[in-house]
Tab-separated table of N, CA, C and O in Angstrom:
chain	number	residue	atom	x	y	z
A	65	MET	N	70.825	105.553	61.778
A	65	MET	CA	71.510	104.165	62.391
A	65	MET	C	70.513	103.094	61.964
A	65	MET	O	69.453	103.028	61.633
A	66	SER	N	71.013	102.078	62.030
A	66	SER	CA	70.463	100.292	61.702
A	66	SER	C	69.701	100.155	62.532
A	66	SER	O	69.799	100.708	63.922
A	67	PHE	N	68.915	99.231	62.261
A	67	PHE	CA	67.859	98.652	63.346
A	67	PHE	C	68.503	97.973	64.283
A	67	PHE	O	67.925	98.081	65.763
A	68	LYS	N	69.716	97.547	64.341
A	68	LYS	CA	70.064	96.469	65.376
A	68	LYS	C	71.071	97.446	65.996
A	68	LYS	O	70.666	97.358	67.265
A	69	ALA	N	71.408	98.806	65.723
A	69	ALA	CA	71.882	99.773	66.330
A	69	ALA	C	70.868	100.318	67.090
A	69	ALA	O	71.460	100.414	68.438
A	70	ASP	N	69.904	100.567	66.625
A	70	ASP	CA	68.465	101.171	67.462
A	70	ASP	C	68.199	100.039	68.435
A	70	ASP	O	67.925	100.522	69.580
A	71	LEU	N	67.956	99.054	68.140
A	71	LEU	CA	67.704	97.968	68.976
A	71	LEU	C	68.553	97.835	70.797
A	71	LEU	O	68.200	97.968	71.516
A	72	ASN	N	69.866	97.686	70.286
A	72	ASN	CA	70.935	97.783	71.301
A	72	ASN	C	71.114	99.127	72.331
A	72	ASN	O	71.127	98.886	73.441
A	73	SER	N	70.909	100.109	71.457
A	73	SER	CA	70.799	101.291	72.210
A	73	SER	C	69.366	101.467	73.086
A	73	SER	O	69.485	101.671	74.384
A	74	ASP	N	68.102	100.955	72.554
A	74	ASP	CA	67.079	100.606	73.160
A	74	ASP	C	67.265	99.661	74.525
A	74	ASP	O	66.612	100.175	75.653
A	75	LEU	N	67.677	98.406	73.956
A	75	LEU	CA	67.903	97.552	75.273
A	75	LEU	C	68.868	98.271	76.461
A	75	LEU	O	68.211	98.148	77.611
A	76	HIS	N	69.687	98.737	75.976
A	76	HIS	CA	70.861	99.539	77.085
A	76	HIS	C	70.269	100.662	77.704
A	76	HIS	O	70.322	100.771	79.421
A	77	GLU	N	69.605	101.812	77.047
A	77	GLU	CA	69.125	102.856	77.625
A	77	GLU	C	67.646	102.773	78.103
A	77	GLU	O	67.302	103.475	78.927
A	78	VAL	N	66.843	101.582	78.032
A	78	VAL	CA	65.661	101.476	78.315
A	78	VAL	C	65.686	100.274	79.333
A	78	VAL	O	65.161	100.370	80.613
A	79	PHE	N	65.395	99.211	78.655
A	79	PHE	CA	65.328	97.709	79.399
A	79	PHE	C	66.405	97.545	80.476
A	79	PHE	O	66.087	97.215	81.346
A	80	PHE	N	67.615	97.959	80.277
A	80	PHE	CA	68.365	97.448	81.206
A	80	PHE	C	69.308	98.778	81.956
A	80	PHE	O	70.042	98.452	82.649
A	81	ASN	N	68.239	100.178	82.042
A	81	ASN	CA	68.532	101.114	82.911
A	81	ASN	C	68.588	100.822	84.228
A	81	ASN	O	67.384	100.415	84.951
A	82	THR	N	69.682	101.265	85.010
A	82	THR	CA	69.494	100.823	86.403
A	82	THR	C	68.767	101.693	87.065
A	82	THR	O	68.412	101.651	88.313
A	83	GLU	N	68.090	102.884	86.723
A	83	GLU	CA	67.250	103.730	87.340
A	83	GLU	C	65.825	103.084	87.144
A	83	GLU	O	64.845	103.415	87.796
A	84	GLU	N	65.672	102.300	86.536
A	84	GLU	CA	64.267	101.051	86.296
A	84	GLU	C	64.257	99.833	86.888
A	84	GLU	O	64.534	99.697	88.260
A	85	PHE	N	64.299	98.677	86.110
A	85	PHE	CA	64.416	97.334	86.521
A	85	PHE	C	65.986	97.058	86.156
A	85	PHE	O	66.336	95.650	86.961
A	86	GLY	N	66.966	97.319	85.418
A	86	GLY	CA	68.146	97.067	85.184
A	86	GLY	C	68.761	97.393	86.845
A	86	GLY	O	68.814	97.886	87.651
A	87	GLU	N	69.908	96.442	86.413
A	87	GLU	CA	71.066	96.233	87.668
A	87	GLU	C	72.523	96.009	87.112
A	87	GLU	O	72.353	95.077	86.152
A	88	VAL	N	73.530	96.417	88.033
A	88	VAL	CA	74.639	95.964	87.647
A	88	VAL	C	74.857	94.792	88.388
A	88	VAL	O	74.765	94.627	89.501
A	89	VAL	N	75.241	93.428	87.462
A	89	VAL	CA	75.629	92.190	87.918
A	89	VAL	C	77.177	92.107	87.670
A	89	VAL	O	77.766	92.627	86.703
A	90	THR	N	77.849	91.608	88.077
A	90	THR	CA	79.496	91.017	88.077
A	90	THR	C	79.484	89.476	87.029
A	90	THR	O	78.959	88.435	88.313
A	91	LEU	N	79.850	89.326	86.095
A	91	LEU	CA	80.044	88.031	85.640
A	91	LEU	C	81.218	87.646	85.668
A	91	LEU	O	82.261	87.980	85.676
A	92	THR	N	81.460	86.040	86.530
A	92	THR	CA	82.931	85.575	86.479
A	92	THR	C	83.052	84.536	85.214
A	92	THR	O	82.058	83.623	85.313
A	93	ARG	N	83.880	84.398	84.912
A	93	ARG	CA	84.157	83.367	83.829
A	93	ARG	C	85.339	83.106	83.838
A	93	ARG	O	86.372	83.547	83.494
A	94	GLY	N	85.864	81.968	84.455
A	94	GLY	CA	87.086	81.420	84.573
A	94	GLY	C	87.931	82.196	85.942
A	94	GLY	O	87.464	82.462	86.645
A	95	LYS	N	89.096	82.872	85.130
A	95	LYS	CA	90.079	84.019	86.096
A	95	LYS	C	89.045	85.264	85.650
A	95	LYS	O	89.582	86.232	86.495
A	96	ASP	N	88.378	85.465	84.580
A	96	ASP	CA	87.898	87.030	84.409
A	96	ASP	C	87.061	87.536	84.995
A	96	ASP	O	85.733	86.755	84.866
A	97	SER	N	86.435	88.814	85.332
A	97	SER	CA	85.717	89.240	85.824
A	97	SER	C	85.330	90.278	85.229
A	97	SER	O	85.624	91.180	84.619
A	98	VAL	N	83.895	90.659	84.864
A	98	VAL	CA	83.431	92.014	84.465
A	98	VAL	C	81.776	92.382	84.690
A	98	VAL	O	81.149	91.282	85.282
A	99	ALA	N	81.631	93.357	84.947
A	99	ALA	CA	80.625	94.196	85.378
A	99	ALA	C	79.552	94.582	83.661
A	99	ALA	O	80.331	95.177	82.959
A	100	MET	N	78.327	94.331	84.154
A	100	MET	CA	77.609	94.670	82.760
A	100	MET	C	76.003	94.727	83.545
A	100	MET	O	75.528	94.378	84.587
A	101	ARG	N	75.146	95.400	82.613
A	101	ARG	CA	73.857	95.286	83.268
A	101	ARG	C	72.996	94.198	82.777
A	101	ARG	O	73.298	93.585	81.842
A	102	GLY	N	72.177	94.062	83.853
A	102	GLY	CA	71.028	92.830	83.896
A	102	GLY	C	69.829	92.992	84.274
A	102	GLY	O	69.800	93.869	85.055
A	103	LEU	N	69.018	92.141	83.700
A	103	LEU	CA	67.630	92.211	84.421
A	103	LEU	C	67.738	90.807	84.993
A	103	LEU	O	67.463	89.810	84.517
A	104	PHE	N	67.435	90.703	86.564
A	104	PHE	CA	67.444	89.412	87.389
A	104	PHE	C	65.835	89.044	87.204
A	104	PHE	O	64.884	90.089	87.772
A	105	ASP	N	65.637	88.088	87.237
A	105	ASP	CA	63.854	87.536	87.618
A	105	ASP	C	63.896	86.282	88.192
A	105	ASP	O	64.709	85.491	87.969
A	106	SER	N	62.925	85.965	89.361
A	106	SER	CA	63.049	84.937	89.958
A	106	SER	C	61.363	84.441	90.006
A	106	SER	O	60.743	84.624	91.155
A	107	PRO	N	61.148	84.032	89.173
A	107	PRO	CA	59.371	83.944	89.126
A	107	PRO	C	58.840	82.878	89.934
A	107	PRO	O	59.877	81.845	90.398
A	108	GLY	N	57.816	83.232	90.941
A	108	GLY	CA	57.413	82.264	91.834
A	108	GLY	C	57.198	80.942	91.447
A	108	GLY	O	57.223	80.136	92.105
A	109	VAL	N	56.587	81.148	90.422
A	109	VAL	CA	55.878	79.622	89.831
A	109	VAL	C	55.931	79.801	88.343
A	109	VAL	O	55.099	80.647	87.845
A	110	SER	N	56.629	78.343	87.870
A	110	SER	CA	56.142	78.104	86.406
A	110	SER	C	55.857	76.759	86.112
A	110	SER	O	56.086	76.013	86.962
A	111	GLY	N	55.144	76.392	85.183
A	111	GLY	CA	54.675	75.030	84.961
A	111	GLY	C	55.518	74.345	84.040
A	111	GLY	O	55.705	75.203	83.004
A	112	GLU	N	55.821	73.046	84.070
A	112	GLU	CA	56.728	72.260	82.786
A	112	GLU	C	55.966	71.290	82.824
A	112	GLU	O	55.694	70.379	83.574
A	113	GLN	N	55.386	70.975	81.497
A	113	GLN	CA	54.730	70.018	81.293
A	113	GLN	C	55.722	68.413	81.347
A	113	GLN	O	56.727	68.302	80.958
A	114	LEU	N	54.879	67.601	82.361
A	114	LEU	CA	55.778	66.250	82.473
A	114	LEU	C	55.530	65.115	81.684
A	114	LEU	O	55.892	64.153	81.330
A	115	GLY	N	54.011	65.483	80.857
A	115	GLY	CA	53.529	64.417	80.356
A	115	GLY	C	52.026	64.226	80.652
A	115	GLY	O	51.812	64.784	81.857
A	116	GLY	N	50.769	64.146	79.846
A	116	GLY	CA	49.300	64.070	80.822
A	116	GLY	C	49.233	65.404	80.830
A	116	GLY	O	49.638	66.314	80.253
A	117	GLU	N	48.511	65.667	82.009
A	117	GLU	CA	47.733	66.726	82.694
A	117	GLU	C	48.826	67.002	83.931
A	117	GLU	O	48.205	68.094	84.623
A	118	VAL	N	49.686	66.139	84.082
A	118	VAL	CA	50.590	66.658	85.182
A	118	VAL	C	51.609	67.696	84.846
A	118	VAL	O	52.016	67.990	84.089
A	119	GLU	N	51.800	68.788	85.837
A	119	GLU	CA	52.801	69.769	85.754
A	119	GLU	C	53.538	70.031	86.986
A	119	GLU	O	53.218	69.712	88.360
A	120	ALA	N	54.789	70.416	86.856
A	120	ALA	CA	55.783	70.492	88.003
A	120	ALA	C	56.062	71.925	88.318
A	120	ALA	O	55.606	72.678	87.206
A	121	ILE	N	56.026	72.353	89.378
A	121	ILE	CA	56.494	73.470	89.977
A	121	ILE	C	57.597	74.087	89.974
A	121	ILE	O	58.625	73.356	90.718
A	122	SER	N	58.084	74.960	89.683
A	122	SER	CA	59.699	75.475	89.367
A	122	SER	C	59.968	76.756	89.821
A	122	SER	O	58.919	77.616	89.658
A	123	HIS	N	61.062	77.205	90.306
A	123	HIS	CA	61.323	78.388	90.862
A	123	HIS	C	62.633	78.940	90.421
A	123	HIS	O	63.553	79.215	90.909
A	124	ALA	N	63.085	78.530	89.010
A	124	ALA	CA	64.239	78.690	88.466
A	124	ALA	C	64.478	80.286	88.007
A	124	ALA	O	63.734	80.918	87.459
A	125	PRO	N	65.414	80.897	88.722
A	125	PRO	CA	65.843	82.390	88.562
A	125	PRO	C	66.515	82.366	87.181
A	125	PRO	O	67.068	81.647	86.598
A	126	ARG	N	66.446	83.538	86.642
A	126	ARG	CA	66.929	83.559	85.370
A	126	ARG	C	67.519	85.340	85.191
A	126	ARG	O	67.222	86.009	86.190
A	127	LEU	N	68.414	85.575	84.243
A	127	LEU	CA	68.801	86.510	84.543
A	127	LEU	C	69.143	86.975	82.836
A	127	LEU	O	69.490	86.186	82.017
A	128	PHE	N	68.810	88.057	82.481
A	128	PHE	CA	68.711	88.897	80.925
A	128	PHE	C	69.905	89.733	80.699
A	128	PHE	O	69.862	90.590	81.629
A	129	VAL	N	70.538	89.036	79.659
A	129	VAL	CA	71.869	90.425	79.608
A	129	VAL	C	71.841	90.373	78.012
A	129	VAL	O	71.405	89.642	77.264
A	130	ARG	N	72.508	91.495	77.377
A	130	ARG	CA	72.828	91.669	76.406
A	130	ARG	C	74.156	91.117	75.732
A	130	ARG	O	75.074	91.057	76.147
A	131	SER	N	74.025	90.259	74.600
A	131	SER	CA	75.087	89.716	74.265
A	131	SER	C	76.537	90.454	74.064
A	131	SER	O	77.370	90.211	74.293
A	132	VAL	N	76.415	91.909	73.459
A	132	VAL	CA	77.310	92.342	73.314
A	132	VAL	C	78.261	92.700	74.976
A	132	VAL	O	79.304	93.057	74.432
A	133	ASP	N	77.659	92.705	75.764
A	133	ASP	CA	78.197	93.028	76.783
A	133	ASP	C	78.797	91.617	77.694
A	133	ASP	O	79.700	91.601	78.277
A	134	LEU	N	78.633	90.450	76.490
A	134	LEU	CA	79.582	89.368	77.304
A	134	LEU	C	81.160	89.053	76.675
A	134	LEU	O	80.982	89.445	75.636
A	135	PRO	N	81.920	88.714	77.345
A	135	PRO	CA	83.385	88.249	76.494
A	135	PRO	C	83.064	87.578	75.184
A	135	PRO	O	82.349	86.849	75.062
A	136	ASN	N	83.788	88.252	74.377
A	136	ASN	CA	83.646	87.663	72.939
A	136	ASN	C	82.075	87.577	72.489
A	136	ASN	O	81.711	86.764	71.319
A	137	GLY	N	81.168	88.261	73.073
A	137	GLY	CA	79.840	88.207	72.773
A	137	GLY	C	79.176	86.805	73.086
A	137	GLY	O	77.803	86.780	72.236
A	138	LYS	N	79.625	85.798	73.362
A	138	LYS	CA	78.771	84.766	73.550
A	138	LYS	C	78.853	84.239	75.326
A	138	LYS	O	79.527	84.721	75.947
A	139	PRO	N	77.430	83.679	75.333
A	139	PRO	CA	77.193	83.369	76.793
A	139	PRO	C	78.035	81.637	76.863
A	139	PRO	O	78.139	81.144	76.030
A	140	ALA	N	78.030	81.282	77.965
A	140	ALA	CA	78.553	80.127	78.351
A	140	ALA	C	77.760	79.498	79.677
A	140	ALA	O	77.741	80.116	80.515
A	141	LYS	N	77.872	78.162	79.502
A	141	LYS	CA	77.328	77.384	80.743
A	141	LYS	C	78.556	77.459	81.776
A	141	LYS	O	79.669	77.528	81.360
A	142	GLY	N	77.952	77.609	83.238
A	142	GLY	CA	78.846	77.621	84.139
A	142	GLY	C	79.536	79.114	84.203
A	142	GLY	O	79.863	79.324	85.492
A	143	ASP	N	78.777	80.177	83.848
A	143	ASP	CA	79.192	81.451	84.033
A	143	ASP	C	78.727	81.559	85.310
A	143	ASP	O	77.567	81.314	85.578
A	144	VAL	N	78.867	82.529	86.270
A	144	VAL	CA	79.088	82.863	87.692
A	144	VAL	C	78.588	84.391	87.422
A	144	VAL	O	79.651	85.132	87.267
A	145	PHE	N	77.388	84.493	88.249
A	145	PHE	CA	76.847	86.029	88.520
A	145	PHE	C	76.765	86.517	89.891
A	145	PHE	O	76.071	85.723	90.482
A	146	GLU	N	77.315	87.143	90.103
A	146	GLU	CA	76.742	87.994	91.623
A	146	GLU	C	76.121	89.199	91.426
A	146	GLU	O	76.295	90.434	90.588
A	147	LEU	N	74.979	89.203	92.461
A	147	LEU	CA	74.181	90.331	92.160
A	147	LEU	C	74.003	90.850	93.839
A	147	LEU	O	74.320	89.849	94.856
A	148	VAL	N	74.034	92.279	93.892
A	148	VAL	CA	73.829	92.832	94.890
A	148	VAL	C	72.427	93.193	95.413
A	148	VAL	O	72.054	93.143	94.715
A	149	ALA	N	72.431	93.064	96.764
A	149	ALA	CA	70.965	93.274	97.299
A	149	ALA	C	70.635	94.441	97.141
A	149	ALA	O	70.975	95.612	96.859
A	150	ASN	N	68.986	94.295	96.483
A	150	ASN	CA	68.613	95.742	96.310
A	150	ASN	C	66.997	95.548	96.891
A	150	ASN	O	66.926	94.565	97.925
A	151	ASP	N	66.242	96.719	96.569
A	151	ASP	CA	64.696	96.705	97.044
A	151	ASP	C	63.861	95.228	96.622
A	151	ASP	O	62.841	95.048	96.937
A	152	LEU	N	64.173	94.469	95.217
A	152	LEU	CA	63.825	93.555	94.918
A	152	LEU	C	64.405	92.204	95.179
A	152	LEU	O	63.585	91.013	94.934
A	153	HIS	N	65.690	91.918	95.808
A	153	HIS	CA	66.308	90.493	96.094
A	153	HIS	C	67.586	90.950	96.890
A	153	HIS	O	67.851	91.802	96.878
A	154	ALA	N	67.767	89.888	97.688
A	154	ALA	CA	68.684	89.714	98.488
A	154	ALA	C	69.825	89.600	97.641
A	154	ALA	O	70.143	89.034	96.526
A	155	ALA	N	71.217	89.527	97.906
A	155	ALA	CA	72.377	89.424	97.219
A	155	ALA	C	72.541	88.056	97.154
A	155	ALA	O	71.921	87.212	97.953
A	156	ARG	N	73.075	87.479	95.845
A	156	ARG	CA	72.734	86.509	95.608
A	156	ARG	C	74.200	86.124	94.698
A	156	ARG	O	74.701	86.973	93.826
A	157	LYS	N	74.414	84.925	94.514
A	157	LYS	CA	75.546	84.390	93.591
A	157	LYS	C	75.163	83.266	93.119
A	157	LYS	O	74.660	82.063	93.643
A	158	LEU	N	75.011	83.438	91.509
A	158	LEU	CA	74.442	82.382	90.747
A	158	LEU	C	75.234	81.768	89.769
A	158	LEU	O	75.876	82.359	88.998
A	159	ARG	N	75.153	80.877	89.303
A	159	ARG	CA	75.719	79.740	88.105
A	159	ARG	C	74.703	79.347	87.319
A	159	ARG	O	73.472	78.787	87.144
A	160	ALA	N	74.963	79.654	85.805
A	160	ALA	CA	74.266	79.177	84.672
A	160	ALA	C	74.145	77.798	84.193
A	160	ALA	O	75.534	77.400	83.947
A	161	VAL	N	73.165	77.178	84.328
A	161	VAL	CA	72.868	75.990	83.897
A	161	VAL	C	72.574	75.678	82.409
A	161	VAL	O	72.701	74.789	82.133
A	162	ASP	N	72.248	76.735	81.821
A	162	ASP	CA	71.646	76.469	80.276
A	162	ASP	C	71.429	78.383	80.193
A	162	ASP	O	71.654	79.089	80.608
A	163	TYR	N	71.051	78.711	78.710
A	163	TYR	CA	70.912	79.985	78.439
A	163	TYR	C	70.416	79.622	76.976
A	163	TYR	O	70.190	78.551	76.322
A	164	VAL	N	69.650	80.523	76.522
A	164	VAL	CA	68.972	80.937	75.190
A	164	VAL	C	69.263	82.090	74.693
A	164	VAL	O	69.565	83.313	75.153
A	165	PHE	N	69.899	81.983	73.513
A	165	PHE	CA	70.715	83.439	72.751
A	165	PHE	C	69.298	83.942	71.991
A	165	PHE	O	69.123	83.185	70.692
A	166	GLU	N	68.789	84.855	72.159
A	166	GLU	CA	67.517	85.477	71.554
A	166	GLU	C	68.039	86.014	70.383
A	166	GLU	O	68.922	86.896	70.090
A	167	GLN	N	67.186	86.027	69.357
A	167	GLN	CA	67.292	86.740	67.846
A	167	GLN	C	67.298	88.258	68.358
A	167	GLN	O	68.086	89.087	67.215
A	168	ASP	N	67.118	88.900	69.440
A	168	ASP	CA	66.876	90.591	69.574
A	168	ASP	C	68.050	90.808	70.374
A	168	ASP	O	68.705	92.135	70.537
A	169	GLY	N	69.424	89.808	70.716
A	169	GLY	CA	70.721	90.170	70.881
A	169	GLY	C	70.811	90.155	72.443
A	169	GLY	O	71.520	90.394	73.049
A	170	THR	N	69.461	89.566	73.186
A	170	THR	CA	69.844	89.086	74.498
A	170	THR	C	70.030	87.774	74.796
A	170	THR	O	69.827	86.967	74.056
A	171	VAL	N	70.911	87.416	75.822
A	171	VAL	CA	71.063	86.021	76.298
A	171	VAL	C	70.060	85.945	77.776
A	171	VAL	O	70.080	87.116	78.375
A	172	VAL	N	69.392	85.006	77.539
A	172	VAL	CA	68.430	84.661	78.687
A	172	VAL	C	69.150	83.411	79.484
A	172	VAL	O	69.173	82.273	79.156
A	173	TYR	N	70.071	83.658	80.935
A	173	TYR	CA	70.620	82.704	81.255
A	173	TYR	C	69.528	82.113	82.464
A	173	TYR	O	68.680	82.610	83.170
A	174	ARG	N	69.127	80.807	82.493
A	174	ARG	CA	68.637	80.116	83.457
A	174	ARG	C	69.601	79.521	84.778
A	174	ARG	O	71.167	79.270	84.096
A	175	LEU	N	69.300	80.029	85.745
A	175	LEU	CA	70.604	79.733	87.088
A	175	LEU	C	69.953	79.026	87.921
A	175	LEU	O	68.653	78.930	88.581
A	176	VAL	N	71.135	78.693	88.996
A	176	VAL	CA	71.164	78.168	90.464
A	176	VAL	C	71.990	78.617	91.291
A	176	VAL	O	72.876	79.192	91.000
A	177	ASP	N	71.410	78.654	92.439
A	177	ASP	CA	72.230	79.520	93.599
A	177	ASP	C	73.471	78.547	93.579
A	177	ASP	O	73.694	77.350	93.564
A	178	CYS	N	74.788	79.323	93.651
A	178	CYS	CA	75.931	78.458	93.900
A	178	CYS	C	76.050	78.256	95.459
A	178	CYS	O	75.477	78.852	96.249
A	179	LYS	N	76.584	77.244	95.654
A	179	LYS	CA	76.904	76.123	97.011
A	179	LYS	C	78.091	76.565	97.535
A	179	LYS	O	79.064	76.591	96.716
């Protein structure tokens, strides 16, 4: 097996395992919806440099997914994710405002709550 195949297998079977911290989320893009595994995280506090020594506090939720699970293997701003309630968070509907396509094949979405 190639390194890329091994990495995708590890991501799917270990990091996104729903018996661990992974969960099934529903992505809606346009009129299409697809269920996929993801890792949801909502950091309590993170600092963003504004200049000088001043820092702002933000609580930006984020979602990690495998790029191979995305439609056409590509993320998109405006993607909407629905999460069901579990022991770690309430049910939420979130919209992607930005993303980072990591070199390991994961995509990290920065999200805001849908209104």
